[in-house]
CSV table of C-alpha atoms in Angstrom, one decimal:
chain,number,residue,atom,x,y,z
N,1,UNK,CA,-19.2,18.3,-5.2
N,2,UNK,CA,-17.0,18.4,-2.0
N,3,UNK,CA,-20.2,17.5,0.3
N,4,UNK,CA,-20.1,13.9,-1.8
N,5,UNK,CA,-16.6,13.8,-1.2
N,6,UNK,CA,-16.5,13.9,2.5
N,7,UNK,CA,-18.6,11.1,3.6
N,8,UNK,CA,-16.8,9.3,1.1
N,9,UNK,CA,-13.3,9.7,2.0
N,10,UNK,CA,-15.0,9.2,5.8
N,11,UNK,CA,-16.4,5.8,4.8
N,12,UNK,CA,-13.3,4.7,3.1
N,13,UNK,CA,-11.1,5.5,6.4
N,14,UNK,CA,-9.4,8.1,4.9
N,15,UNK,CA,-10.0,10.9,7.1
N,16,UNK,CA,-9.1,10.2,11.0
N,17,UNK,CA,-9.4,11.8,14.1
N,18,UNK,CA,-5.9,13.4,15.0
N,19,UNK,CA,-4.0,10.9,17.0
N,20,UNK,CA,-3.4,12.7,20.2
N,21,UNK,CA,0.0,13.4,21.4
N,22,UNK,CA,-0.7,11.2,24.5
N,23,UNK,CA,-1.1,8.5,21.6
N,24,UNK,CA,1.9,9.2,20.0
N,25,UNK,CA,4.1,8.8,23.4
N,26,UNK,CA,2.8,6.9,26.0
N,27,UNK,CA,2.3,3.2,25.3
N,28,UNK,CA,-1.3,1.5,24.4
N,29,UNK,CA,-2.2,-0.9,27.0
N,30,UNK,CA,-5.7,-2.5,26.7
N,31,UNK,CA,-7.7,-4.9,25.0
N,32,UNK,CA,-7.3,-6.1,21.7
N,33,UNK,CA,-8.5,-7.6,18.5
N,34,UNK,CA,-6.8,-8.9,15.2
N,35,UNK,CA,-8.1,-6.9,12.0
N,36,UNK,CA,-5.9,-8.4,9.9
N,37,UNK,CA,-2.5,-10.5,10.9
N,38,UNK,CA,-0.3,-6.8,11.5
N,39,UNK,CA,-2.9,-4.5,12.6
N,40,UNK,CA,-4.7,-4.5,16.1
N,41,UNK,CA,-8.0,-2.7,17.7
N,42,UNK,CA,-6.8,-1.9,21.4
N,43,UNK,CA,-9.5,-0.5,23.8
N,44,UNK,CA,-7.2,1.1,26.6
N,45,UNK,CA,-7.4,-0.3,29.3
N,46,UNK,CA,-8.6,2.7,30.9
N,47,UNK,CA,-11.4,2.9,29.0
N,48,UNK,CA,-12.0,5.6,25.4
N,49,UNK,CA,-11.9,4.9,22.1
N,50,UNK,CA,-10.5,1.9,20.2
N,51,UNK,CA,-7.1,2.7,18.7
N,52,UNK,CA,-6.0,0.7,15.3
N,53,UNK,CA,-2.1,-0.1,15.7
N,54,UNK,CA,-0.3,-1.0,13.4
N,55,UNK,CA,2.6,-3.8,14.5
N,56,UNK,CA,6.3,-2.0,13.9
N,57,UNK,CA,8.2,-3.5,10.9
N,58,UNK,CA,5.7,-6.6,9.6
N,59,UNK,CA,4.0,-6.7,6.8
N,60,UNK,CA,1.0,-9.8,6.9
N,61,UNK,CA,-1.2,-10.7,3.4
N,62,UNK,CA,-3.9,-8.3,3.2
N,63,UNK,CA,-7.2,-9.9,3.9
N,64,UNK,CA,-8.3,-10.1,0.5
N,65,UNK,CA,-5.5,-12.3,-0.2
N,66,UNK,CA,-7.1,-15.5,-0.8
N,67,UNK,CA,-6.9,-17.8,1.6
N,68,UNK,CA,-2.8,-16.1,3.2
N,69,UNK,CA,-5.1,-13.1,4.7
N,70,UNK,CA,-7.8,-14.4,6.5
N,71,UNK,CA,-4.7,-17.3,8.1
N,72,UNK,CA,-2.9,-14.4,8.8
N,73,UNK,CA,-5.7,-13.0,10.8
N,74,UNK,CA,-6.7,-16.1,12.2
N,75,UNK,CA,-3.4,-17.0,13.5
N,76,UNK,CA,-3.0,-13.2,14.9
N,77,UNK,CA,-6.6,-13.8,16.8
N,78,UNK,CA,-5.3,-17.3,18.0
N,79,UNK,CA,-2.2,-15.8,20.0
N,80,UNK,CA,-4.2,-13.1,21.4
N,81,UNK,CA,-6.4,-15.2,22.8
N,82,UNK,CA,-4.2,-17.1,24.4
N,83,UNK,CA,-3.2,-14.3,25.9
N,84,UNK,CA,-7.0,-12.8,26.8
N,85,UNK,CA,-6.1,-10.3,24.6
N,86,UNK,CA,-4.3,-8.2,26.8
N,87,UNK,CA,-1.6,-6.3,24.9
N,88,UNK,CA,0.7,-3.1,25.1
N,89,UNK,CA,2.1,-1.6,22.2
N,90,UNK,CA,4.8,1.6,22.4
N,91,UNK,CA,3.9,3.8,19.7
N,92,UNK,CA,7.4,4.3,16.7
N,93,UNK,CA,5.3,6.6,15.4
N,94,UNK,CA,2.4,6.5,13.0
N,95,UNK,CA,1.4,6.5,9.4
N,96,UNK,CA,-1.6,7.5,6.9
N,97,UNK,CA,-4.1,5.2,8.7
N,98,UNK,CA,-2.9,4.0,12.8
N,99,UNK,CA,-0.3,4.4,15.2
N,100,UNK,CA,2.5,2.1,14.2
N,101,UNK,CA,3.4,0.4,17.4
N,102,UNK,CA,6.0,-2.1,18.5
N,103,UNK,CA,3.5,-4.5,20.4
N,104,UNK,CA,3.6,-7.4,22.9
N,105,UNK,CA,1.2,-9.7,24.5
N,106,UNK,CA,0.9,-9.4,27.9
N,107,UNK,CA,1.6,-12.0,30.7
N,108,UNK,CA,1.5,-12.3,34.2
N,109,UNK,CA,5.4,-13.4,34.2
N,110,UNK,CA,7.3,-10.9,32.0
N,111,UNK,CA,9.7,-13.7,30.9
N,112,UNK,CA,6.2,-15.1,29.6
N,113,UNK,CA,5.7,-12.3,27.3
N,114,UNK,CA,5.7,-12.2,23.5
N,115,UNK,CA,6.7,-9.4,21.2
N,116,UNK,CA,3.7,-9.8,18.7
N,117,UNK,CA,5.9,-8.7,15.1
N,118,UNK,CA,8.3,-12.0,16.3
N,119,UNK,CA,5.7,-13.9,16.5
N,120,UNK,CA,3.6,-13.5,13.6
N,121,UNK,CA,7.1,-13.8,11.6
N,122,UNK,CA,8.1,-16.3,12.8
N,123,UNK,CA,4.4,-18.7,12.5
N,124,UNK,CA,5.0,-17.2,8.7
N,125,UNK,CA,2.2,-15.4,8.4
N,126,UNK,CA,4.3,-12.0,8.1
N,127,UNK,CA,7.4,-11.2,7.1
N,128,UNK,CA,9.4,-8.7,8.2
N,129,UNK,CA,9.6,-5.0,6.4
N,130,UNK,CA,13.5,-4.5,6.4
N,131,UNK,CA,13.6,-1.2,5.4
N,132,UNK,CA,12.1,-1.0,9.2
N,133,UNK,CA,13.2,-3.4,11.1
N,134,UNK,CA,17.0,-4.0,9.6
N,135,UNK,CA,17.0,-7.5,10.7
N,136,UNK,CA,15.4,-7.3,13.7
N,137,UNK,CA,13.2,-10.4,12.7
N,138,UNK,CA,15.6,-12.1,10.1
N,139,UNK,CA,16.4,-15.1,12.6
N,140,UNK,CA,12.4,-15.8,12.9
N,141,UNK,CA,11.7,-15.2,8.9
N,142,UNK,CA,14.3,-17.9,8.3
N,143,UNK,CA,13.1,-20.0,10.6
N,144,UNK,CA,9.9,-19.7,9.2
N,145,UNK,CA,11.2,-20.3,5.7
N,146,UNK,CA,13.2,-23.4,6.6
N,147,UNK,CA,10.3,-24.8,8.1
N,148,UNK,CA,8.0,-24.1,5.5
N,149,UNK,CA,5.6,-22.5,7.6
N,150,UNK,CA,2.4,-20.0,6.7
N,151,UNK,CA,3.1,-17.8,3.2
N,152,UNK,CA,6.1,-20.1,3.0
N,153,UNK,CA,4.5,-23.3,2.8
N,154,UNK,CA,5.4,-25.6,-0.3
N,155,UNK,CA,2.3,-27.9,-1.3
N,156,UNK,CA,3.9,-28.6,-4.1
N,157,UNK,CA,6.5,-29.9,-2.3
N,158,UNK,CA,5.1,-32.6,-0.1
């Protein structure tokens, strides 16, 4: 029975390599790609293995949400590339599945940078988790709201 089990749970994700401590501490600069519109593949920059990060206190449709997940996504990948997709994310810690990471996009001018989770908020495509954040992004959500942007779009309304 268990030797069903374990590629199973190994298909499904469930069972990771250990993060390494190196992971856990020192931040994640590198290369990355939007897998949904709060999770990121970064390939360091030094080369090694793609890391999954998960951005600190957002939560973004899942992708299976119809069409919120994939615009999520899209909007994610659109930033990043506008950015070449150069991005460094200090690790808060980590949960069940990635590193949870609070994440920006790299520029050449540091004034020209952009913290990923305000971002995303703010375009409405996330909102932020405020059991994490505790305000942190309120200002950008309510922006967002006001102006009826992403998941708070009202079709109804215009």
């Amino acid at each position: 029975m268990l030797k069903h089990v374990i590629p199973v749970l190994i298909v499904f994700g469930l069972i990771a390599g250990p993060v390494s401590a190196d992971a856990q501490t020192a931040e994640i600069e590198g290369t990355a790609v939007a897998l949904d519109g709060a999770t990121l593949g970064i390939t360091p920059a030094n080369g090694g293995k793609t890391i999954t990060v998960r951005v600190w206190a957002i939560d973004a449709p899942d992708m299976n949400v119809w069409p919120w997940g994939p615009r999520s996504r899209g909007t994610l990948d659109l930033f990043l590339r506008n950015y070449e997709n150069r991005v460094v994310c200090t690790p808060m810690g980590k949960d069940e599945m990635a590193v949870v990471g609070k994440c920006r996009m790299l520029a050449e001018d540091r004034d020209q940078e952009l913290d990923i989770g305000e971002i995303m908020v703010r375009s409405g495509y996330a909102i932020e988790n405020r059991a994490v954040g505790k305000g942190v992004y309120g200002r950008a959500e309510t922006e967002a709201w006001r102006n009826n942007l992403g998941v708070w779009a009202k079709f109804w309304a215009k």
